[in-house]
mmCIF file of N, CA and C in Angstrom:
data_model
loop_
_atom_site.group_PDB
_atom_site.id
_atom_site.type_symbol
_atom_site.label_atom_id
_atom_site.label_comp_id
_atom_site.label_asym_id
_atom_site.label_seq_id
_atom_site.Cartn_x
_atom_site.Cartn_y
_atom_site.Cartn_z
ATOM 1 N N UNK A 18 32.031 13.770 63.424
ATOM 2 C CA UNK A 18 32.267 15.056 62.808
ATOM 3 C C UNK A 18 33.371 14.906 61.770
ATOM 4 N N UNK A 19 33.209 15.941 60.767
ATOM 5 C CA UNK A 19 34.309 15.794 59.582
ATOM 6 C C UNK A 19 35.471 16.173 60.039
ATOM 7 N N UNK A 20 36.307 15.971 59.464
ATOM 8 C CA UNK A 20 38.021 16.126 59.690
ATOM 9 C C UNK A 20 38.404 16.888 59.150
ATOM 10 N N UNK A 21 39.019 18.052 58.943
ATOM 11 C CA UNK A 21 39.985 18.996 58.014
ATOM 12 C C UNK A 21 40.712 19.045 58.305
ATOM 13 N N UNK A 22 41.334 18.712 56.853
ATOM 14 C CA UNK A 22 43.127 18.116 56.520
ATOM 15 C C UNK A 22 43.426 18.950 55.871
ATOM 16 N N UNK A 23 44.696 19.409 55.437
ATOM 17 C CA UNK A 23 45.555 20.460 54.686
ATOM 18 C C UNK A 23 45.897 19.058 53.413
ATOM 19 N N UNK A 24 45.917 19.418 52.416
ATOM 20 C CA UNK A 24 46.444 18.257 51.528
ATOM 21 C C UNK A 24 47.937 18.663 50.785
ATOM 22 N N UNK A 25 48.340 19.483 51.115
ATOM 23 C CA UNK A 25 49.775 19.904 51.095
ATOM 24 C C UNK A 25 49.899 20.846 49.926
ATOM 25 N N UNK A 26 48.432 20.961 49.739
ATOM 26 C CA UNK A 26 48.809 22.406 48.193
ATOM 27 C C UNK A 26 48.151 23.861 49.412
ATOM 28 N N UNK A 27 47.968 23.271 50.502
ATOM 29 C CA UNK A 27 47.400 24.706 51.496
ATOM 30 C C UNK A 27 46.305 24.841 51.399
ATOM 31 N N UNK A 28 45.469 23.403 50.858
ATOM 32 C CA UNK A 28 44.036 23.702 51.312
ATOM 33 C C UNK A 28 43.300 22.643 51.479
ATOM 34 N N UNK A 29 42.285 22.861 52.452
ATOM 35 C CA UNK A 29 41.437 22.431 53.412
ATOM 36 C C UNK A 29 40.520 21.006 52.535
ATOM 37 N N UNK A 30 40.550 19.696 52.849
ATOM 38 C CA UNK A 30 39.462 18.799 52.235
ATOM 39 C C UNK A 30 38.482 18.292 53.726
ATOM 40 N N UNK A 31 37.646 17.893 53.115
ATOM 41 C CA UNK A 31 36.595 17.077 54.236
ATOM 42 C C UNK A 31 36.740 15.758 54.094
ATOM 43 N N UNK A 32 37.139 15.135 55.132
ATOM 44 C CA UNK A 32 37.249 13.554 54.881
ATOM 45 C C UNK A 32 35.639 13.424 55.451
ATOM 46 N N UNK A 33 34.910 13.107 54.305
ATOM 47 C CA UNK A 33 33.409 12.283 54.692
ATOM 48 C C UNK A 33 32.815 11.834 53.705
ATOM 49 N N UNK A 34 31.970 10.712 53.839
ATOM 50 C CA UNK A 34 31.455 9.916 52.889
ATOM 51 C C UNK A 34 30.876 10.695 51.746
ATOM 52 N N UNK A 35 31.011 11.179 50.722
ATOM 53 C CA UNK A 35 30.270 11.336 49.881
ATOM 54 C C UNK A 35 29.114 10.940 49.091
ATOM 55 N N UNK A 36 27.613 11.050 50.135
ATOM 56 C CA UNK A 36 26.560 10.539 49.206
ATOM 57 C C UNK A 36 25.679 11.641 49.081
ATOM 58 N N UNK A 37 24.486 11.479 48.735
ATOM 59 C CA UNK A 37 23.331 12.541 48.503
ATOM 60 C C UNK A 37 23.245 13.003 49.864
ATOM 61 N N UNK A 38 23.755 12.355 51.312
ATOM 62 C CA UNK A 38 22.786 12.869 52.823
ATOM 63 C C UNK A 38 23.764 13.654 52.908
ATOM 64 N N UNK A 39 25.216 13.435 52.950
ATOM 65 C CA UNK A 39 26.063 14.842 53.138
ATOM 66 C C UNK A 39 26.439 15.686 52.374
ATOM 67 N N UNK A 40 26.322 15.320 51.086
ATOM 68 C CA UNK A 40 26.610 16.804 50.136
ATOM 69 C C UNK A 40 25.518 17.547 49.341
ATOM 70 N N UNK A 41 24.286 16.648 50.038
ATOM 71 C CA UNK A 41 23.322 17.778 49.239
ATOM 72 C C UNK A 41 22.590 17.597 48.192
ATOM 73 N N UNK A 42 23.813 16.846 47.041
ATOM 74 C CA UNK A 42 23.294 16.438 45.467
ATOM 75 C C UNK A 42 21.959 15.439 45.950
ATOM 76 N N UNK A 43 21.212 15.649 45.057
ATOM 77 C CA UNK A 43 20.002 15.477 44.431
ATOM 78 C C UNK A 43 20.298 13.480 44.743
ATOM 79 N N UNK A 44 19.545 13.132 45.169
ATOM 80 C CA UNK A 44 19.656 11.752 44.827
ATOM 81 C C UNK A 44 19.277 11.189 43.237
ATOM 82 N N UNK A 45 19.535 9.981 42.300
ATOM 83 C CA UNK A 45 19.058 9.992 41.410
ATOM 84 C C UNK A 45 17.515 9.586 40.975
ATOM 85 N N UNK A 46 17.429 9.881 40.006
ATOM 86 C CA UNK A 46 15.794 10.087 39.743
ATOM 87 C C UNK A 46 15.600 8.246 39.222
ATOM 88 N N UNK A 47 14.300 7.973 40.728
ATOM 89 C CA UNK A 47 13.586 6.276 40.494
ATOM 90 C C UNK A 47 12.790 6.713 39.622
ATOM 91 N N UNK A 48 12.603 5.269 38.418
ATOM 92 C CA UNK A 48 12.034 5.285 37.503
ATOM 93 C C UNK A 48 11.552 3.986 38.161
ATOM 94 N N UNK A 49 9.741 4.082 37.758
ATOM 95 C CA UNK A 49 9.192 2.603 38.058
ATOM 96 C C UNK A 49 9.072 1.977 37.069
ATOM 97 N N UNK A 50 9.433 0.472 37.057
ATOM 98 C CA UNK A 50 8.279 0.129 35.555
ATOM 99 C C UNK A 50 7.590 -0.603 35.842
ATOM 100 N N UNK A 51 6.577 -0.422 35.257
ATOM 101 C CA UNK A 51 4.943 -1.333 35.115
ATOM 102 C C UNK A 51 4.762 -2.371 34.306
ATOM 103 N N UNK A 52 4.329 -3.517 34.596
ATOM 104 C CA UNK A 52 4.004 -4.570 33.520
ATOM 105 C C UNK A 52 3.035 -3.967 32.841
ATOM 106 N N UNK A 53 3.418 -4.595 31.057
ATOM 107 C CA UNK A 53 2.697 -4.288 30.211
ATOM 108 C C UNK A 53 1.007 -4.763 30.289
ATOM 109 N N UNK A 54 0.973 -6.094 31.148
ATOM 110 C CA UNK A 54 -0.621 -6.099 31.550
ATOM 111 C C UNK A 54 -1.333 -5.228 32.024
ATOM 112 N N UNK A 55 -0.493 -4.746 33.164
ATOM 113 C CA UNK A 55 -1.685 -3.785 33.800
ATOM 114 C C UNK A 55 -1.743 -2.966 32.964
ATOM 115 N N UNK A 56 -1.345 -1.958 32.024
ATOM 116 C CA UNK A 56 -1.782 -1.263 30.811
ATOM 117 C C UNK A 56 -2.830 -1.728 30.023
ATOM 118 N N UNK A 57 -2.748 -3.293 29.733
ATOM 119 C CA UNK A 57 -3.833 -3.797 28.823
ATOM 120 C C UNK A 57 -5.095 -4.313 29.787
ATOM 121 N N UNK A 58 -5.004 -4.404 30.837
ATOM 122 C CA UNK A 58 -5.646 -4.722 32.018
ATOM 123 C C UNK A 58 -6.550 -3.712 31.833
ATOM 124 N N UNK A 59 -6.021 -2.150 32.127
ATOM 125 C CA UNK A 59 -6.858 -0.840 32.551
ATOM 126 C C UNK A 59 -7.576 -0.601 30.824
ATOM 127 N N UNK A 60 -6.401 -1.193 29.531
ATOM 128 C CA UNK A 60 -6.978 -0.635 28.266
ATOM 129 C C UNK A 60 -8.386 -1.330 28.058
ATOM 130 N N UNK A 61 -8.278 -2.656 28.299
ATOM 131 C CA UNK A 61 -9.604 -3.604 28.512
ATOM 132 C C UNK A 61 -10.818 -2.980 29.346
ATOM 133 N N UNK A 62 -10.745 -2.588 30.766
ATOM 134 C CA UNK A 62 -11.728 -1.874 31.251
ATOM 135 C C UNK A 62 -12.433 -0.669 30.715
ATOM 136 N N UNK A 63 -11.038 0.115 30.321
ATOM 137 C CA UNK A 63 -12.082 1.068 29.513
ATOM 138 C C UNK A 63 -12.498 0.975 28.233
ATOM 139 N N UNK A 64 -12.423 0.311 27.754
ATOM 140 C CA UNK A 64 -13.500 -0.392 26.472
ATOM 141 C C UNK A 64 -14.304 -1.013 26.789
ATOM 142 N N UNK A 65 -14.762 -1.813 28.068
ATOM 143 C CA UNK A 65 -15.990 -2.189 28.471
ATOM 144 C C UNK A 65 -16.744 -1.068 29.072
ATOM 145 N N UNK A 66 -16.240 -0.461 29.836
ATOM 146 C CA UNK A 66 -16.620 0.889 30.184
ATOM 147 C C UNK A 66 -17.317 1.925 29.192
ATOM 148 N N UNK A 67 -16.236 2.032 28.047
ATOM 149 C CA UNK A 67 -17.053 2.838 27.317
ATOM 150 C C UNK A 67 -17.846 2.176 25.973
ATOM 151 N N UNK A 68 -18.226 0.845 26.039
ATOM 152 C CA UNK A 68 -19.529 0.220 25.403
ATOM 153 C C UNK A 68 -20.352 -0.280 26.565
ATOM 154 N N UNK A 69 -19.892 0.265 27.063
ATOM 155 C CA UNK A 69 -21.492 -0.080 28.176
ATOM 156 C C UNK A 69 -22.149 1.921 28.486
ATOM 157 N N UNK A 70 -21.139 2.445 28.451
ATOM 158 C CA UNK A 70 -21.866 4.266 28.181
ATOM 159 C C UNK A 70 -22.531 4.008 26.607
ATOM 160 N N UNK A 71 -22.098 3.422 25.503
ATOM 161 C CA UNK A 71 -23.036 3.416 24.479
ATOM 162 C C UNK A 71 -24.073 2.839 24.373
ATOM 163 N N UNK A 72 -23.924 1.690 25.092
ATOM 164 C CA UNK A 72 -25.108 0.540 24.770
ATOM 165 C C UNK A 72 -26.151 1.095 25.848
ATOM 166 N N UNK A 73 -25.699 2.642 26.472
ATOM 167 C CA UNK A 73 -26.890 2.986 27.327
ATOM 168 C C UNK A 73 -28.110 3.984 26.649
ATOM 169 N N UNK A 74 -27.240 4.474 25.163
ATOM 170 C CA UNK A 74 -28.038 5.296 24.126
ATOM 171 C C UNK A 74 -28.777 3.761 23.521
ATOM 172 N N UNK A 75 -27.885 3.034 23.235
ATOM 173 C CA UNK A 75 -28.255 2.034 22.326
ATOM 174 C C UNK A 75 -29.682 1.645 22.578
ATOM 175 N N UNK A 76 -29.833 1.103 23.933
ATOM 176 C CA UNK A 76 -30.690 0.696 24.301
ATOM 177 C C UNK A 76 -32.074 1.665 25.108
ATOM 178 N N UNK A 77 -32.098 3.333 24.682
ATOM 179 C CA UNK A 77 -32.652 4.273 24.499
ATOM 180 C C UNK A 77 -33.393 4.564 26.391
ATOM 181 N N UNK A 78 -32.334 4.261 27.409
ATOM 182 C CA UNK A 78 -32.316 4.587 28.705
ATOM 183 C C UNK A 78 -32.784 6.299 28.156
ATOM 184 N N UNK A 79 -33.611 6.917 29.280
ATOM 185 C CA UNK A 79 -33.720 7.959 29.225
ATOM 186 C C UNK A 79 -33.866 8.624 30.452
ATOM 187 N N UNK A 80 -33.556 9.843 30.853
ATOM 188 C CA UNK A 80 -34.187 10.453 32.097
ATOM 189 C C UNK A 80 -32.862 10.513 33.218
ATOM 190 N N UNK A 81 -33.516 10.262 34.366
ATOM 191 C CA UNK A 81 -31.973 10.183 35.858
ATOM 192 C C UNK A 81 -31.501 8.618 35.597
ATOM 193 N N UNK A 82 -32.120 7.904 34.561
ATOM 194 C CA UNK A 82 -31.354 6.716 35.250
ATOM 195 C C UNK A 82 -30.213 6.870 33.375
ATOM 196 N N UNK A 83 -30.624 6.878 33.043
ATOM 197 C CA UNK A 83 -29.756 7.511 32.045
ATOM 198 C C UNK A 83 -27.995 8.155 32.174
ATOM 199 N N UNK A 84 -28.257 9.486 32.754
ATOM 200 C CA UNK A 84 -27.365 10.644 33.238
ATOM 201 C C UNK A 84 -26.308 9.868 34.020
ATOM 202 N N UNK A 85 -27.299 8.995 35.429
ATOM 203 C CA UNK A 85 -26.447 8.520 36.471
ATOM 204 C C UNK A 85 -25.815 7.481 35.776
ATOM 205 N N UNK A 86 -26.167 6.755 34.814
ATOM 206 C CA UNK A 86 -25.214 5.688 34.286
ATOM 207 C C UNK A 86 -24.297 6.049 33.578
ATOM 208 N N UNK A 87 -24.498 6.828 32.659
ATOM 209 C CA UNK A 87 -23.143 7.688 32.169
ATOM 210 C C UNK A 87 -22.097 8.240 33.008
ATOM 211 N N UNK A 88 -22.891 8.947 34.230
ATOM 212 C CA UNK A 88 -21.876 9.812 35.126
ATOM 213 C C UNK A 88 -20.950 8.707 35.763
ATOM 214 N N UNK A 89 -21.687 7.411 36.037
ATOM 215 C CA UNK A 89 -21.130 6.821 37.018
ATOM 216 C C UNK A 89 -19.696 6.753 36.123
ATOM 217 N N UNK A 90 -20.466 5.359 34.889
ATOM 218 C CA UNK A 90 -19.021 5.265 33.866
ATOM 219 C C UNK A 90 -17.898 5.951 33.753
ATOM 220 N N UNK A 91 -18.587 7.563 32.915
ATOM 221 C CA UNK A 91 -17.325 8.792 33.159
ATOM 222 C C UNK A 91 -16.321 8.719 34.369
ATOM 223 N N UNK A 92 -16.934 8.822 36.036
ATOM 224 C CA UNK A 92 -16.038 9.077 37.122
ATOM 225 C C UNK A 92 -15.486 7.425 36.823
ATOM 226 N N UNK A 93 -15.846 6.457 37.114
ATOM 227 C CA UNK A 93 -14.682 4.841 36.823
ATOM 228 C C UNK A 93 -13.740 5.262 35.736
ATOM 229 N N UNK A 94 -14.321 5.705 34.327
ATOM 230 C CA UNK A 94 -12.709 5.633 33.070
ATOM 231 C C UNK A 94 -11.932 6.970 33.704
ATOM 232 N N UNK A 95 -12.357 7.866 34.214
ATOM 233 C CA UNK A 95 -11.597 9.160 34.538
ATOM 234 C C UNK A 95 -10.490 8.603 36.067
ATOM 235 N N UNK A 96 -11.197 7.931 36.957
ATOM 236 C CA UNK A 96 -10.479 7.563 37.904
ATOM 237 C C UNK A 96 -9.469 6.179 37.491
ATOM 238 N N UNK A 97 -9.635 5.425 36.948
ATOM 239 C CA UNK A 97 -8.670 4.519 36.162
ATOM 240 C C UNK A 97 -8.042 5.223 35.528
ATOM 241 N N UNK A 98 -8.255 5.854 34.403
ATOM 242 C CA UNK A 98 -6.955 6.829 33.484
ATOM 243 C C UNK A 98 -6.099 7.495 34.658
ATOM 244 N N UNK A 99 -6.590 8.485 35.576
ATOM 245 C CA UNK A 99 -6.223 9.092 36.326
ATOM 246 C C UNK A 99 -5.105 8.034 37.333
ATOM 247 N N UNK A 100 -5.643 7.451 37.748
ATOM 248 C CA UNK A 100 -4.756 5.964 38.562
ATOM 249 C C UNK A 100 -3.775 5.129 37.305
ATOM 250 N N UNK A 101 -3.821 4.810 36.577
ATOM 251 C CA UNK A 101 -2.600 4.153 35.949
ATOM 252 C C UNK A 101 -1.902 5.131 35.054
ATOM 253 N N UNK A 102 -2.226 5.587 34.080
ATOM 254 C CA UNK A 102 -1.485 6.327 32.946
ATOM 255 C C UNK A 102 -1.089 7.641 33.429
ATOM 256 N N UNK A 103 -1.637 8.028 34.863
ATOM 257 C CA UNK A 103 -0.934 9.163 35.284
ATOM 258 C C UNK A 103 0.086 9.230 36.511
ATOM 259 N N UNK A 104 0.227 7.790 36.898
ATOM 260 C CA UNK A 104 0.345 7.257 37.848
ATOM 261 C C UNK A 104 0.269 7.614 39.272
ATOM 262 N N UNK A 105 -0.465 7.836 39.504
ATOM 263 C CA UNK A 105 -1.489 8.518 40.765
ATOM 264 C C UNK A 105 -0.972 7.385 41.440
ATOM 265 N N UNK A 106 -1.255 5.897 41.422
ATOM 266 C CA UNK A 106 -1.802 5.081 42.469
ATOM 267 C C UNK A 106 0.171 4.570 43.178
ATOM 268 N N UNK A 107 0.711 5.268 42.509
ATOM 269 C CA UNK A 107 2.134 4.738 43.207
ATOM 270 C C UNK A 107 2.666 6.109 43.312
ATOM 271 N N UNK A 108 1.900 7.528 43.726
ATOM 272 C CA UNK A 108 2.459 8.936 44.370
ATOM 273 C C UNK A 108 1.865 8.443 45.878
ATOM 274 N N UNK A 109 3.013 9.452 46.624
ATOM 275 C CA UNK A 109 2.403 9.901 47.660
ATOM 276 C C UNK A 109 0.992 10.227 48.108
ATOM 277 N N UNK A 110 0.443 10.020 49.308
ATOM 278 C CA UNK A 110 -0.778 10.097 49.779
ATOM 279 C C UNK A 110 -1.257 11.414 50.015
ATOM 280 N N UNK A 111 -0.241 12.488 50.304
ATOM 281 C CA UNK A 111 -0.456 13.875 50.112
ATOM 282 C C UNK A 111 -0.389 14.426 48.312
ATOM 283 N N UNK A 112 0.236 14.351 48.046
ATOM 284 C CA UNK A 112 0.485 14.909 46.684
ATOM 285 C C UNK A 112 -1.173 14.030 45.878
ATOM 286 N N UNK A 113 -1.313 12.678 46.291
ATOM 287 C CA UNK A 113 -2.864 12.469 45.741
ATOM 288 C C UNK A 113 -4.062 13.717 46.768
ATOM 289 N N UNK A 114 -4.039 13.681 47.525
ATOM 290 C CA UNK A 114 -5.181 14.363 48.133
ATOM 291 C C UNK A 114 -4.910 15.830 47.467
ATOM 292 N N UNK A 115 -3.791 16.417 47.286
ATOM 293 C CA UNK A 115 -3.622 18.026 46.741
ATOM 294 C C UNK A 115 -4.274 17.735 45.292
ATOM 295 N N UNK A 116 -4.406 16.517 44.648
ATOM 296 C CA UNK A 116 -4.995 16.744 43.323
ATOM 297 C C UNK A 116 -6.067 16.402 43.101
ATOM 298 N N UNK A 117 -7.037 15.097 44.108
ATOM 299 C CA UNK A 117 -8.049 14.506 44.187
ATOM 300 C C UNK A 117 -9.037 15.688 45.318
ATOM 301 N N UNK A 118 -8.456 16.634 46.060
ATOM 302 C CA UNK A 118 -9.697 16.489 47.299
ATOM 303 C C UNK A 118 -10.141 18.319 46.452
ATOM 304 N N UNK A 119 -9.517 18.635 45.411
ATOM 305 C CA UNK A 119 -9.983 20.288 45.639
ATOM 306 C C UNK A 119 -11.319 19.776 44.379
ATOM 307 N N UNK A 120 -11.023 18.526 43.836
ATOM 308 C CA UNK A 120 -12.313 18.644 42.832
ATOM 309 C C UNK A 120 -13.716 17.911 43.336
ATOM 310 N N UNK A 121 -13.251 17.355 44.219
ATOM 311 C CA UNK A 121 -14.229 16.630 45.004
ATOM 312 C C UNK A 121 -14.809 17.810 46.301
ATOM 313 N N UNK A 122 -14.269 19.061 46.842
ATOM 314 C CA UNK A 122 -14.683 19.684 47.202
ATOM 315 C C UNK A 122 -15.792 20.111 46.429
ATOM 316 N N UNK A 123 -15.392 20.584 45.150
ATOM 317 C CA UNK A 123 -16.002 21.924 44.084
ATOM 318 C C UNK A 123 -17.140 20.871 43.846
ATOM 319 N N UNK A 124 -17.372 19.396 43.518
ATOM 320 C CA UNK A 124 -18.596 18.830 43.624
ATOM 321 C C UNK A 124 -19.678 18.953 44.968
ATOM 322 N N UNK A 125 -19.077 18.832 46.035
ATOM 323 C CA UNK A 125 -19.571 19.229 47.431
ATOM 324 C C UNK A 125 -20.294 20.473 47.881
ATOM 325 N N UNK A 126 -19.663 21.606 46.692
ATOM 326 C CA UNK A 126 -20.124 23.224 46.881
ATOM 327 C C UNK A 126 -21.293 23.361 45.979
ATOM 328 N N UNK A 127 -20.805 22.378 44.900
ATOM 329 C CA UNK A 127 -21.816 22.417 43.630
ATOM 330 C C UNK A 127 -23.249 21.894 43.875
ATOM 331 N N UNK A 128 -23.228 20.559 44.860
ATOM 332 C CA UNK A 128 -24.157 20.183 45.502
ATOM 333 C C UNK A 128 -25.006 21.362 46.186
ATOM 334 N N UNK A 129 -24.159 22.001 47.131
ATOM 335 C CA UNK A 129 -24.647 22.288 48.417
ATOM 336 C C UNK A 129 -25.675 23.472 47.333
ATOM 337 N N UNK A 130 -24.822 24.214 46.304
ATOM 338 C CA UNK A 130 -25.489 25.312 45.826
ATOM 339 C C UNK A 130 -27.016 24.990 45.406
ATOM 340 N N UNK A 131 -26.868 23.764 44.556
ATOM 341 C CA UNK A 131 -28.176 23.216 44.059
ATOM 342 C C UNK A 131 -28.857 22.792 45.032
ATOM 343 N N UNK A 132 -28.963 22.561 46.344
ATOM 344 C CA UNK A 132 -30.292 22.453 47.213
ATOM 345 C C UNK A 132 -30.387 24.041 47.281
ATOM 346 N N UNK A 133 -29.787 24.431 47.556
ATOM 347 C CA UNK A 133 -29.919 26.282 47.946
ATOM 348 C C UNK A 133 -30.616 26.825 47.171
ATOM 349 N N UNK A 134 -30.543 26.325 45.877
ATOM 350 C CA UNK A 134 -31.472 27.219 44.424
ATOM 351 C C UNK A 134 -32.696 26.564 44.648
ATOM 352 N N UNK A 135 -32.826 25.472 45.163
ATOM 353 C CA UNK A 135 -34.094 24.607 45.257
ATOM 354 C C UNK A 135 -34.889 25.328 46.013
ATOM 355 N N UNK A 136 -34.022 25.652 47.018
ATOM 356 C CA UNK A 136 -34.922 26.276 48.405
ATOM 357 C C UNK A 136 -35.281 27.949 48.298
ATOM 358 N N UNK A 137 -34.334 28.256 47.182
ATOM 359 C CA UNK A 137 -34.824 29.639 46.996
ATOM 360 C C UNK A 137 -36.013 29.485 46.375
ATOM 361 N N UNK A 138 -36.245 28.745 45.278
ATOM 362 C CA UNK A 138 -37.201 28.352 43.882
ATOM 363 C C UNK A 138 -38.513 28.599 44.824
ATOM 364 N N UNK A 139 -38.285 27.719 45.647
ATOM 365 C CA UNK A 139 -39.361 27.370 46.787
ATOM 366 C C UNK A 139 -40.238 28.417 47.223
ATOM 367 N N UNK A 140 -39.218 28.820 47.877
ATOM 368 C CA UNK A 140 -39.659 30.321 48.575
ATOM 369 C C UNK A 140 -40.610 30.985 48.346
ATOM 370 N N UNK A 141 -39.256 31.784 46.923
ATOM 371 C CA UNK A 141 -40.074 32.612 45.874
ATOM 372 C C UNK A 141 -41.411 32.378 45.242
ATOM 373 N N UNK A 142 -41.534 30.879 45.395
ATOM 374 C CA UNK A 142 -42.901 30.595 44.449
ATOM 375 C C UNK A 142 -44.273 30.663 45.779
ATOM 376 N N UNK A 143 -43.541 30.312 47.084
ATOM 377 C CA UNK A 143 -44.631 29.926 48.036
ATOM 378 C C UNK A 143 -44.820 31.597 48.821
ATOM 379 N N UNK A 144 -43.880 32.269 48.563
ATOM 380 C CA UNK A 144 -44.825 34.303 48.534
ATOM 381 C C UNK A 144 -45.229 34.624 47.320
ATOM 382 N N UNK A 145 -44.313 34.738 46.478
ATOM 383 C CA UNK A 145 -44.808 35.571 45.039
ATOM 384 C C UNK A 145 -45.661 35.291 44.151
ATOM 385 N N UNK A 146 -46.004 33.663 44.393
ATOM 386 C CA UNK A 146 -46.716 32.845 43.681
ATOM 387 C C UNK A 146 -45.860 32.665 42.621
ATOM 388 N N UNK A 147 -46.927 31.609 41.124
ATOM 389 C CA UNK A 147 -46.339 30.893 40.236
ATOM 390 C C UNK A 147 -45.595 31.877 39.230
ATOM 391 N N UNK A 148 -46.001 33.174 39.347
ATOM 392 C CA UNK A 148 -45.424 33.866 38.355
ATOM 393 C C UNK A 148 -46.570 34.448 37.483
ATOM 394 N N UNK A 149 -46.753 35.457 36.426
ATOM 395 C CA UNK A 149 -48.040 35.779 35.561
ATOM 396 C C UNK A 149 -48.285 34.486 34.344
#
């Protein structure tokens, strides 16, 4: 426990260590640094990344296999940007899930909706018929 001393002007000091755990102040702010490779590391991927999304027009892919090759690409350069230049991959494991899990939900709902429209489509067509 702290000590209170009179210091002879009639007032009270705390004899105790002064660091951030007993007085409160803010500890100072860690700065990480990153080798300049892994920057050119991640800059390299996404330039293969995004000539391989062109060379998928280039080479005149069309249809689901098309879409899914783009989409895939998009989520890899979005999750790399997202992981180095925002530095996601050296935060906390909570503070990633508060920013990663609400958009990966809203894909999950987005899903679920599109079988639901499917099954309405369904329905509607197998009473009401095809329509006039």
């Amino acid at each position: 426990m702290a000590e209170a001393t009179a210091n002879g002007l009639g007032q009270h000091t705390l004899h105790a260590a002064h660091d951030a755990a007993t007085t409160g102040a803010p500890p100072a702010e860690v700065h990480q640094e990153h080798p300049i490779k892994l920057y050119l590391v991640v800059w390299a991927w996404l330039f293969i990344l995004s000539t391989c999304s062109y060379l998928i027009d280039y080479f005149g892919l069309h249809g689901y296999l098309r879409w899914s090759l783009i989409l895939i690409f998009m989520i890899l350069k979005a999750g790399l940007i997202v992981a180095i230049f925002m530095h996601m991959a050296w935060e906390r494991l909570a503070l990633t899930y508060a920013i990663i899990l609400p958009p990966v939900l809203v894909l999950v709902f987005v899903a679920m909706m599109v079988f639901e429209a499917d099954y309405t489509l369904l329905t509607r067509m197998a009473f009401f018929g095809a329509g006039p």
